[in-house]
Short mmCIF file of N, CA, C and O in Angstrom, two decimals:
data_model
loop_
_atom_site.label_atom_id
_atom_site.label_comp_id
_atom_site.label_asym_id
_atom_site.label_seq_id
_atom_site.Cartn_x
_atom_site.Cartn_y
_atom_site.Cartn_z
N UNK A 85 11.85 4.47 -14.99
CA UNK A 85 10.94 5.60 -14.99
C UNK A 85 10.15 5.62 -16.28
O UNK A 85 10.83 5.32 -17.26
N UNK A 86 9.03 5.88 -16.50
CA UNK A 86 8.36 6.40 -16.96
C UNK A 86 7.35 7.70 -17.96
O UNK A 86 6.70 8.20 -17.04
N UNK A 87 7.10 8.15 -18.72
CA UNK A 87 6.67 9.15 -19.26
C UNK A 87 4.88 9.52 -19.59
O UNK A 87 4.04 8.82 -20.16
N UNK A 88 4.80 10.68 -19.08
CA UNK A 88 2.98 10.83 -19.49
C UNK A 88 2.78 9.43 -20.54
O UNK A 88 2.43 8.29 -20.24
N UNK A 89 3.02 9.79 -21.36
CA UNK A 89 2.30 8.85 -22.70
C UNK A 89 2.77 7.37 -22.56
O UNK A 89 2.28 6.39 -23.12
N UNK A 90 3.84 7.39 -21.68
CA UNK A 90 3.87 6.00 -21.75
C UNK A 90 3.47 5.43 -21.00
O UNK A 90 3.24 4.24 -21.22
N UNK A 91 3.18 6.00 -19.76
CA UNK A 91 1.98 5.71 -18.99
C UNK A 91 0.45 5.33 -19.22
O UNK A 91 -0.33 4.56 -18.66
N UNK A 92 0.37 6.42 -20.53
CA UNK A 92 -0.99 6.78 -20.85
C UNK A 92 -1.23 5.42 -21.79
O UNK A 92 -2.34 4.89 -21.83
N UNK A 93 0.07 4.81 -22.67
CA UNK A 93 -0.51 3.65 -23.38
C UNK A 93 -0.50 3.08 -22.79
O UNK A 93 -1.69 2.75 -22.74
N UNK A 94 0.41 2.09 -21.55
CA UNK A 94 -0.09 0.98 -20.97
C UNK A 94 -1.25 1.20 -20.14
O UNK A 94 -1.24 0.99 -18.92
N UNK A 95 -2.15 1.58 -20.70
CA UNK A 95 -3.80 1.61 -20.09
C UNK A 95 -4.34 1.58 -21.32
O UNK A 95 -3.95 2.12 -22.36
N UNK A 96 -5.41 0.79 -21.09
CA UNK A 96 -6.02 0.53 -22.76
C UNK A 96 -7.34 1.56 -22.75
O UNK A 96 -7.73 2.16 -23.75
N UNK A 97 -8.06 1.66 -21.23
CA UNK A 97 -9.13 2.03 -21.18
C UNK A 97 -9.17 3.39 -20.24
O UNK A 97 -10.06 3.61 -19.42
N UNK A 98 -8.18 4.16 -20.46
CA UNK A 98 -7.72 5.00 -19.50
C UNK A 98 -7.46 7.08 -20.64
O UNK A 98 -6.70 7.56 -21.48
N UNK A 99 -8.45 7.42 -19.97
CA UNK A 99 -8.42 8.83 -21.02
C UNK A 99 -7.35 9.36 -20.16
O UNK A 99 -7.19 8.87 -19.04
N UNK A 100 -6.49 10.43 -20.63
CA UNK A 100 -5.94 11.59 -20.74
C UNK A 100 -6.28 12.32 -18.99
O UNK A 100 -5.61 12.54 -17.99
N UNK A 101 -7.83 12.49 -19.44
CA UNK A 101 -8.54 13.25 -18.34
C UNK A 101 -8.52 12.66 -17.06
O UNK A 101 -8.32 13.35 -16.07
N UNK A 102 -8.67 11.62 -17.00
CA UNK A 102 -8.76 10.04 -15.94
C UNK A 102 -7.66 10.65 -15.44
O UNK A 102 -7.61 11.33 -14.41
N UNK A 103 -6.63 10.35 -16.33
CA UNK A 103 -5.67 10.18 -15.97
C UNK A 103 -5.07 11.30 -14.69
O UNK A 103 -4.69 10.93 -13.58
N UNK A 104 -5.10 12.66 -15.14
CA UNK A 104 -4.90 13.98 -14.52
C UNK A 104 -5.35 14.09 -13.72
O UNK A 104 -4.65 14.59 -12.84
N UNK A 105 -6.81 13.73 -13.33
CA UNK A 105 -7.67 13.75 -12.31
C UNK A 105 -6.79 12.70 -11.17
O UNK A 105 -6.47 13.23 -10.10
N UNK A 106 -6.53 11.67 -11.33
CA UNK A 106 -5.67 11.19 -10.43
C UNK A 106 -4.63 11.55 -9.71
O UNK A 106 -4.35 11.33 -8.53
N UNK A 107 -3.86 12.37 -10.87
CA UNK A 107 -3.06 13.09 -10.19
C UNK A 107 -3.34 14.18 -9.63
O UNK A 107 -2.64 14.33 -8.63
N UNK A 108 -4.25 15.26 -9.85
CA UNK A 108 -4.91 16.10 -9.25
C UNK A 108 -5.41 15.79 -7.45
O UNK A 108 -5.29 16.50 -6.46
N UNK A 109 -5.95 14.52 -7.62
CA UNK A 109 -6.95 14.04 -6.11
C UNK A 109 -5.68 13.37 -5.65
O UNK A 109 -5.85 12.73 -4.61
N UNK A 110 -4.26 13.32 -6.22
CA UNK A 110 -3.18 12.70 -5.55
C UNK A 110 -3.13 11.76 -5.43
O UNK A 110 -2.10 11.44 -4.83
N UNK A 111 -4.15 10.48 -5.86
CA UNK A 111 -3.93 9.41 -5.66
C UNK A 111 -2.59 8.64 -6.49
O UNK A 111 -2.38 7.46 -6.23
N UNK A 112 -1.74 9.33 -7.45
CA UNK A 112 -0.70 9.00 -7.70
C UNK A 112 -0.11 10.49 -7.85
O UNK A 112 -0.68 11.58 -7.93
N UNK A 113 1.17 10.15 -7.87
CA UNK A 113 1.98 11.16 -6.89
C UNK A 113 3.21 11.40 -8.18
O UNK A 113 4.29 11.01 -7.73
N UNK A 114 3.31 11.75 -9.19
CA UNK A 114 4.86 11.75 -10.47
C UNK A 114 5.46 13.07 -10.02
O UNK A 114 4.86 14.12 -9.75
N UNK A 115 6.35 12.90 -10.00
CA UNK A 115 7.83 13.85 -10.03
C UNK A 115 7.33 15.21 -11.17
O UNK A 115 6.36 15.03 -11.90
N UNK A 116 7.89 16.19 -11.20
CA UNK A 116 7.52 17.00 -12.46
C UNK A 116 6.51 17.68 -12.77
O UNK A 116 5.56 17.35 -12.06
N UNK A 117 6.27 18.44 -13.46
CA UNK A 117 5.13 19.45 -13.73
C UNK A 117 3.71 19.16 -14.54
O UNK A 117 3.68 18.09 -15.15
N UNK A 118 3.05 19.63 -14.58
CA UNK A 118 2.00 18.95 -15.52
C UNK A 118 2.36 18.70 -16.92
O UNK A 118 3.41 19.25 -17.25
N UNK A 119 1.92 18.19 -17.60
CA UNK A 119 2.43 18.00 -18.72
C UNK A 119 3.92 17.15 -19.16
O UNK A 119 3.91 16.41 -20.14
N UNK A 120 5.06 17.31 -18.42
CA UNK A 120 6.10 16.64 -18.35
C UNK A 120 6.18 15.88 -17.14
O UNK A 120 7.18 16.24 -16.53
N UNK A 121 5.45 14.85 -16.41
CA UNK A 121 5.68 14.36 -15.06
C UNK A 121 6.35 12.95 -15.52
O UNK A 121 6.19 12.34 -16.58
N UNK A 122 7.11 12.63 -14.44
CA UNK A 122 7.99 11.21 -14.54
C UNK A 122 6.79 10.41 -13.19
O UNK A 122 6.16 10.72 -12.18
N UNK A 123 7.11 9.15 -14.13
CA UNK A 123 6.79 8.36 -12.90
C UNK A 123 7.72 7.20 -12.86
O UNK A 123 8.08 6.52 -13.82
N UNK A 124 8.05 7.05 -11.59
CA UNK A 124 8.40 6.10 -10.98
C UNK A 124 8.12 4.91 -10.97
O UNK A 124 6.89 4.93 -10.95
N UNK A 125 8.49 3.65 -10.98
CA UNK A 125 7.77 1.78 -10.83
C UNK A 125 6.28 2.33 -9.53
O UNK A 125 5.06 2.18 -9.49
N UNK A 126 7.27 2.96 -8.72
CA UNK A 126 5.51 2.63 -7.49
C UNK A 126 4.61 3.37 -7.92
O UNK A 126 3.46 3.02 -7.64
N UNK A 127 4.79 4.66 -8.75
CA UNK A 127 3.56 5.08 -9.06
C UNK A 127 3.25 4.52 -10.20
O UNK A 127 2.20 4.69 -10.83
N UNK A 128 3.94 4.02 -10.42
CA UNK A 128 2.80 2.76 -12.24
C UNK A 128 2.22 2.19 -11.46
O UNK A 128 1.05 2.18 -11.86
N UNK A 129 2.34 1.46 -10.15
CA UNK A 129 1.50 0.24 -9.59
C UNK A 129 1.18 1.10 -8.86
O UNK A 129 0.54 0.41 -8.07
N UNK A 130 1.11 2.10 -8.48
CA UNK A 130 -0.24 2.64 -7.70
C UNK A 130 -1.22 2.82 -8.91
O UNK A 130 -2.25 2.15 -8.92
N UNK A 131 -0.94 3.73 -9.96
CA UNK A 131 -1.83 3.51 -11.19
C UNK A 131 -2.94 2.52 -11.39
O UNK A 131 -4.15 2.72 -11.31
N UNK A 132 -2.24 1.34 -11.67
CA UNK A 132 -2.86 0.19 -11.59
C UNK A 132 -3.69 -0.34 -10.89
O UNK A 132 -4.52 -1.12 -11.34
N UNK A 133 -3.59 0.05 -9.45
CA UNK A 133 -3.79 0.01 -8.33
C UNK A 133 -5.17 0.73 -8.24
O UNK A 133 -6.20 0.05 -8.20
N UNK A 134 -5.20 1.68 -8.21
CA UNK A 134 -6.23 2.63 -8.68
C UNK A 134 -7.29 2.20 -9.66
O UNK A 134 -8.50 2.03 -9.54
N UNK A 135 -6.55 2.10 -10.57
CA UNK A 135 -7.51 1.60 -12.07
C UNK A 135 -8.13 0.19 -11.61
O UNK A 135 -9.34 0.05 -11.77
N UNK A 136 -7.40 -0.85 -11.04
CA UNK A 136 -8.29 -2.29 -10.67
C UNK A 136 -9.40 -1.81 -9.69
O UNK A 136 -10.53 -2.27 -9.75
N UNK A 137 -8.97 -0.67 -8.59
CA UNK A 137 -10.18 -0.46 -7.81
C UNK A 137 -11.51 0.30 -8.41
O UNK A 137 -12.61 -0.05 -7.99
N UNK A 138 -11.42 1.17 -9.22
CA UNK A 138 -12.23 1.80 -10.26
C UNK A 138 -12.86 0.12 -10.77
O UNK A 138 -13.96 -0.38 -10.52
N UNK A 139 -11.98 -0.31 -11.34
CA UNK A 139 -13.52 -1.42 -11.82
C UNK A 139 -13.56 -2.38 -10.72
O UNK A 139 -13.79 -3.53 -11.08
N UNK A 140 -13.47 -2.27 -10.01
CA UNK A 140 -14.68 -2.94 -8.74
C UNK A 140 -15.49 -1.87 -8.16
O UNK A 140 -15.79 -2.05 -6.98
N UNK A 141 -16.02 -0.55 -8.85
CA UNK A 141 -16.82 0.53 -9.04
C UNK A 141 -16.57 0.92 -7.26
O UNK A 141 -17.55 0.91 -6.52
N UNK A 142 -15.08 1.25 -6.66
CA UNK A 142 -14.78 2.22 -5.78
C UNK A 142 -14.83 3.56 -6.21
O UNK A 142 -13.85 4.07 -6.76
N UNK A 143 -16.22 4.38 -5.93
CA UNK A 143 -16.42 5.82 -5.93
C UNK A 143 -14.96 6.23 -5.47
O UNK A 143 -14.05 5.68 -4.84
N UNK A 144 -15.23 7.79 -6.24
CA UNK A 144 -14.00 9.07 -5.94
C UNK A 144 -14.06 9.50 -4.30
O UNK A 144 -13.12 10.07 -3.75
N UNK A 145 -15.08 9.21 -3.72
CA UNK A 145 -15.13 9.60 -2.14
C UNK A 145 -14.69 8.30 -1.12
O UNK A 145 -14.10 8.54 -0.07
N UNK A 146 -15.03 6.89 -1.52
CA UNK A 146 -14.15 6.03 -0.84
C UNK A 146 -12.94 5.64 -1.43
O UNK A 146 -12.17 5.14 -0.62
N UNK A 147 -12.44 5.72 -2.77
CA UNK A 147 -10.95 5.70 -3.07
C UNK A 147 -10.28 6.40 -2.06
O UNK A 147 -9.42 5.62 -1.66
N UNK A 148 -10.20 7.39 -1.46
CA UNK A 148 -9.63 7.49 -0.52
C UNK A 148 -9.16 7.26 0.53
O UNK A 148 -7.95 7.28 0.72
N UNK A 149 -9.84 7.04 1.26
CA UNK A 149 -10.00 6.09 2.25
C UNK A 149 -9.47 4.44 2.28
O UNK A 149 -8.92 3.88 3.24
N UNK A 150 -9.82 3.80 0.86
CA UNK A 150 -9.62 2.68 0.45
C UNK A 150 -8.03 2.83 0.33
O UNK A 150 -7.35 2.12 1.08
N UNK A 151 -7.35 3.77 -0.62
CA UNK A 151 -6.02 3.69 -0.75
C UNK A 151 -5.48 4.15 0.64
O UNK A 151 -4.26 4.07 0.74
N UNK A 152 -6.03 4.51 1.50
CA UNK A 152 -5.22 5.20 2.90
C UNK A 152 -5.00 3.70 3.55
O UNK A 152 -3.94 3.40 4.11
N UNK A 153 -5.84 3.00 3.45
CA UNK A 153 -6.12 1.50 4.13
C UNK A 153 -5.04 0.61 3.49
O UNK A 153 -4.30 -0.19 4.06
N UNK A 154 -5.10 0.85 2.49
CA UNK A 154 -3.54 -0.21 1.79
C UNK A 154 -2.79 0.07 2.37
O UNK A 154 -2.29 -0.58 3.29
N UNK A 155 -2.42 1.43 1.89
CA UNK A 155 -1.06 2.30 2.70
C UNK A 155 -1.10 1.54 3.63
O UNK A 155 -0.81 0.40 3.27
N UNK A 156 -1.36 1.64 4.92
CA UNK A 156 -1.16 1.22 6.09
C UNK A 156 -0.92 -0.40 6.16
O UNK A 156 -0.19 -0.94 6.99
N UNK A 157 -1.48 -0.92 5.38
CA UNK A 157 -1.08 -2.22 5.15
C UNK A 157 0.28 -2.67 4.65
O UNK A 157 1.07 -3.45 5.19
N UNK A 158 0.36 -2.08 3.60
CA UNK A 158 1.81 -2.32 3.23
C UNK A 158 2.86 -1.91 3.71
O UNK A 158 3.98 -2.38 3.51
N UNK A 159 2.39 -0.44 4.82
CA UNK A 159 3.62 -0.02 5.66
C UNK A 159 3.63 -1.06 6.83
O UNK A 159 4.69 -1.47 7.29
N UNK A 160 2.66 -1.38 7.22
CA UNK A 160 2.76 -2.82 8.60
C UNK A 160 3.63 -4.07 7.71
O UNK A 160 4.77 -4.44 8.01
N UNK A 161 3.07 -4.44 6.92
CA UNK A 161 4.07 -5.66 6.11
C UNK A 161 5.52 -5.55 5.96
O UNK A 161 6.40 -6.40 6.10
N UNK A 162 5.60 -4.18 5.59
CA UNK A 162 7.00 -3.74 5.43
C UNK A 162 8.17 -3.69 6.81
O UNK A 162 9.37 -3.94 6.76
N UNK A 163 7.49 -3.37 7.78
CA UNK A 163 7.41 -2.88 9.09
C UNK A 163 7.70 -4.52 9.70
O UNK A 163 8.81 -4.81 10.15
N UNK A 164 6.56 -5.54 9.64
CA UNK A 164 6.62 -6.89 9.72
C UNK A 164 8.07 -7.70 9.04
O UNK A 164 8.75 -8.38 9.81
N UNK A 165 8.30 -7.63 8.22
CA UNK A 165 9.57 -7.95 7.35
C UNK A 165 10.81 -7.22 7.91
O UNK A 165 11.61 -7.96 8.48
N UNK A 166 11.00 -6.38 7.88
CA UNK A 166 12.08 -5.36 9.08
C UNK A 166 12.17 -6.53 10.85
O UNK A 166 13.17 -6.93 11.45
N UNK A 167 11.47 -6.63 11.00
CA UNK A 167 11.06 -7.11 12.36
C UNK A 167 11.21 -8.17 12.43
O UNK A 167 11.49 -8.46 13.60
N UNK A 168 11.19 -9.40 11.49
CA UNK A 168 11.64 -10.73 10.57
C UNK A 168 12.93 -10.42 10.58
O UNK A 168 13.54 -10.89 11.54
N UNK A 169 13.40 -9.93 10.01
CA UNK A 169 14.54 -9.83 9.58
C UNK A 169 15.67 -9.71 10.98
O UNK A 169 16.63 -10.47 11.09
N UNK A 170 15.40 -8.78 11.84
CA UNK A 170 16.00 -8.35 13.09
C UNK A 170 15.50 -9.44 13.81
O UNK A 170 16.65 -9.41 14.24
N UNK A 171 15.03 -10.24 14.29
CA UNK A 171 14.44 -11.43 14.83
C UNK A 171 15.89 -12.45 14.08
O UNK A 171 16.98 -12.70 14.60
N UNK A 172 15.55 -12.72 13.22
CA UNK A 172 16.49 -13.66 12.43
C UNK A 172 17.86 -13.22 13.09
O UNK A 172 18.44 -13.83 13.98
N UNK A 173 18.28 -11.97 12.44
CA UNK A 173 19.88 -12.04 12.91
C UNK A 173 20.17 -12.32 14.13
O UNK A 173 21.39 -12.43 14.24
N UNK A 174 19.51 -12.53 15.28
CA UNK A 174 19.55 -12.87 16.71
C UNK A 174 19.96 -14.28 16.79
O UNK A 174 19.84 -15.12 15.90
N UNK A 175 20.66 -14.52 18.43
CA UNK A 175 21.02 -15.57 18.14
C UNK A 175 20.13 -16.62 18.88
O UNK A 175 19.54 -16.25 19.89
N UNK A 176 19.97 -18.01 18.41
CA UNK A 176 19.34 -18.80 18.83
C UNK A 176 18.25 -18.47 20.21
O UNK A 176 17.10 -18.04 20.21
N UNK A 177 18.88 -18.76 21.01
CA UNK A 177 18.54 -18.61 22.69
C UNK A 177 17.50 -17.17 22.66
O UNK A 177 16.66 -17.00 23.54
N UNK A 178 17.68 -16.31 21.68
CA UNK A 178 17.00 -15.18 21.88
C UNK A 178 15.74 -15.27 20.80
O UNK A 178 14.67 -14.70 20.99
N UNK A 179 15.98 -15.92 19.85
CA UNK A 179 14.44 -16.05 19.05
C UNK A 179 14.05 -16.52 19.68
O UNK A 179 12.98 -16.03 20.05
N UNK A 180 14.66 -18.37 20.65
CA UNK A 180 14.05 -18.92 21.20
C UNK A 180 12.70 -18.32 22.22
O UNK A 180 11.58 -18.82 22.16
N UNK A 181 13.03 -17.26 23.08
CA UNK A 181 12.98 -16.62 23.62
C UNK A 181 11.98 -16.00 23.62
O UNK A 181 11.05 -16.25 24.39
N UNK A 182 11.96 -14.76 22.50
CA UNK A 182 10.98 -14.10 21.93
C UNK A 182 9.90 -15.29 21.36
O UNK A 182 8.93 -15.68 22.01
N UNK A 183 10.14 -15.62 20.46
CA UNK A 183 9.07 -17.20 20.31
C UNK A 183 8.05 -17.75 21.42
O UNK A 183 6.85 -17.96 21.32
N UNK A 184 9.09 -17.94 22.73
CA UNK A 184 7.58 -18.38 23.79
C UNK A 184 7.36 -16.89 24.15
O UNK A 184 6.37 -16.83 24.88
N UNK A 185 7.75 -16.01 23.97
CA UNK A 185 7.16 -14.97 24.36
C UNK A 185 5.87 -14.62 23.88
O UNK A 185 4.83 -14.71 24.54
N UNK A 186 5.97 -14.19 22.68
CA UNK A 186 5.21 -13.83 21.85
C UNK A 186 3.73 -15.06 21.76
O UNK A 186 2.55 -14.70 21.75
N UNK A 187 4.21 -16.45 21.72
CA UNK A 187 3.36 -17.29 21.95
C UNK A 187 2.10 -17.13 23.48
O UNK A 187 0.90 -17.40 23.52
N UNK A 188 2.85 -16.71 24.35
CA UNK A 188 2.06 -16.53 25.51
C UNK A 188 1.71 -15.44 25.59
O UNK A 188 1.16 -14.98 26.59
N UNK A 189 2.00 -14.67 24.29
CA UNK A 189 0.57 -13.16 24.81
C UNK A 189 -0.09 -13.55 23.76
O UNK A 189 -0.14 -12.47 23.17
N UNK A 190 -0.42 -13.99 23.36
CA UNK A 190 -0.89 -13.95 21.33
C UNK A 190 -2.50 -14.39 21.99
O UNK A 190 -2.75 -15.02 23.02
N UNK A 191 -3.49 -13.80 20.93
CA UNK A 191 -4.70 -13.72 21.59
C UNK A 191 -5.51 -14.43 20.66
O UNK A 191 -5.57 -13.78 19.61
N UNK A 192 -6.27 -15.68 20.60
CA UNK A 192 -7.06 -16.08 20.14
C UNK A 192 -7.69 -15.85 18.85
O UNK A 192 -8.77 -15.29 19.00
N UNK A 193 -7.44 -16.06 17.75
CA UNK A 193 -8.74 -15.50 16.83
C UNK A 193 -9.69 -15.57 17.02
O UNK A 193 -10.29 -14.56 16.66
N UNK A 194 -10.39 -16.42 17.52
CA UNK A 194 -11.71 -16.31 18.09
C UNK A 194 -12.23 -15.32 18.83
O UNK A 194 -13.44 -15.09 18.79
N UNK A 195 -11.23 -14.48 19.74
CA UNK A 195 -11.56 -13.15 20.59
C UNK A 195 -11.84 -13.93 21.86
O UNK A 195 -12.51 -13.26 22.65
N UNK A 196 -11.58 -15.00 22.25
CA UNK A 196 -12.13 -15.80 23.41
C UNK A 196 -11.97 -14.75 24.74
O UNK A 196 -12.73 -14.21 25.55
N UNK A 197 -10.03 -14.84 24.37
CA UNK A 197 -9.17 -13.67 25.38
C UNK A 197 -9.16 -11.92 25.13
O UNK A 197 -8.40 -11.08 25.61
N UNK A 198 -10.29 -11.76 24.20
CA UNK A 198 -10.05 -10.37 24.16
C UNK A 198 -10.18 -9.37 25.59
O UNK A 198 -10.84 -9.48 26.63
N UNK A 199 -9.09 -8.23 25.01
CA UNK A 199 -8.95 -7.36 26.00
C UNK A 199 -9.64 -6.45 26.50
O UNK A 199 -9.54 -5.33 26.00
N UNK A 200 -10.67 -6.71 27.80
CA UNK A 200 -11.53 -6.01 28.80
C UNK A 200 -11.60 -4.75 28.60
O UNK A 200 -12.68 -4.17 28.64
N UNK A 201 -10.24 -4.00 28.29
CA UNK A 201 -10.02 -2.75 28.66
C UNK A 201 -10.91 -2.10 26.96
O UNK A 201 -11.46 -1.07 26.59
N UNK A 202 -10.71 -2.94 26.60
CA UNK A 202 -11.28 -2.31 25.03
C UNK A 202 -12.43 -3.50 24.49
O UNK A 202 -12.68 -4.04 23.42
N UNK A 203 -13.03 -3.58 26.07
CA UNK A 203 -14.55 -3.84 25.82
C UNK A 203 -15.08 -5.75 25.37
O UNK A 203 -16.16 -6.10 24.89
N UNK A 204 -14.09 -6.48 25.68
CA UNK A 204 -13.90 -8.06 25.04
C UNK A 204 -14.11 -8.33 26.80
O UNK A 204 -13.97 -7.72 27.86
N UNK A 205 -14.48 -9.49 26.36
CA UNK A 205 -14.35 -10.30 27.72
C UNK A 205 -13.33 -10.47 28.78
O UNK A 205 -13.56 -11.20 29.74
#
């Protein structure tokens, strides 16, 4: 864990104000009250996270949106890995299984086979 200021030094280019405002618009989330908030490892790398998208000049009105879009990414990956994992502990004959399964619905990158119902060929 973490502390305001020690947060606040590992940022070289990062005011005070920056800083609050983040937490204000919620894009990082610390435990605790203003002035005394803890942060956590994920909210340092959401921090970070934040701050790398700021200098690829992501406005305060699509940061939002932009961090909602990770989110969802990293909860599918996470979600993906869970699903890996339960796949694995199975036994042979049944990955086997799932394997041509999954192989015979799997749809083209190209979109060759996309689905009619949602407007693809």
């Amino acid at each position: 864990m973490m502390t305001l200021n020690e947060l606040r030094r590992s940022f070289v280019d990062l005011d005070a104000a920056e800083l609050d405002r983040w937490i204000d618009n919620r894009w990082i989330r610390p435990e605790g009250r203003p002035g005394a908030y803890v942060f956590h490892e994920i909210d340092v790398a959401r921090a970070h996270l934040v701050a790398e998208l700021r200098e690829l000049a992501i406005d305060d009105e699509a940061l939002p949106l932009v961090l909602s879009l990770l989110d969802q990414l990293y909860s599918v990956r996470r979600q993906m890995k869970l699903l890996h994992k339960a796949i694995n502990a199975q036994p042979e004959e049944v990955r086997r299984a799932f394997l041509v399964s999954v192989r015979a619905s799997a749809v083209p990158m190209d979109g060759a086979d996309a689905d009619p119902e949602r407007g693809g060929a």
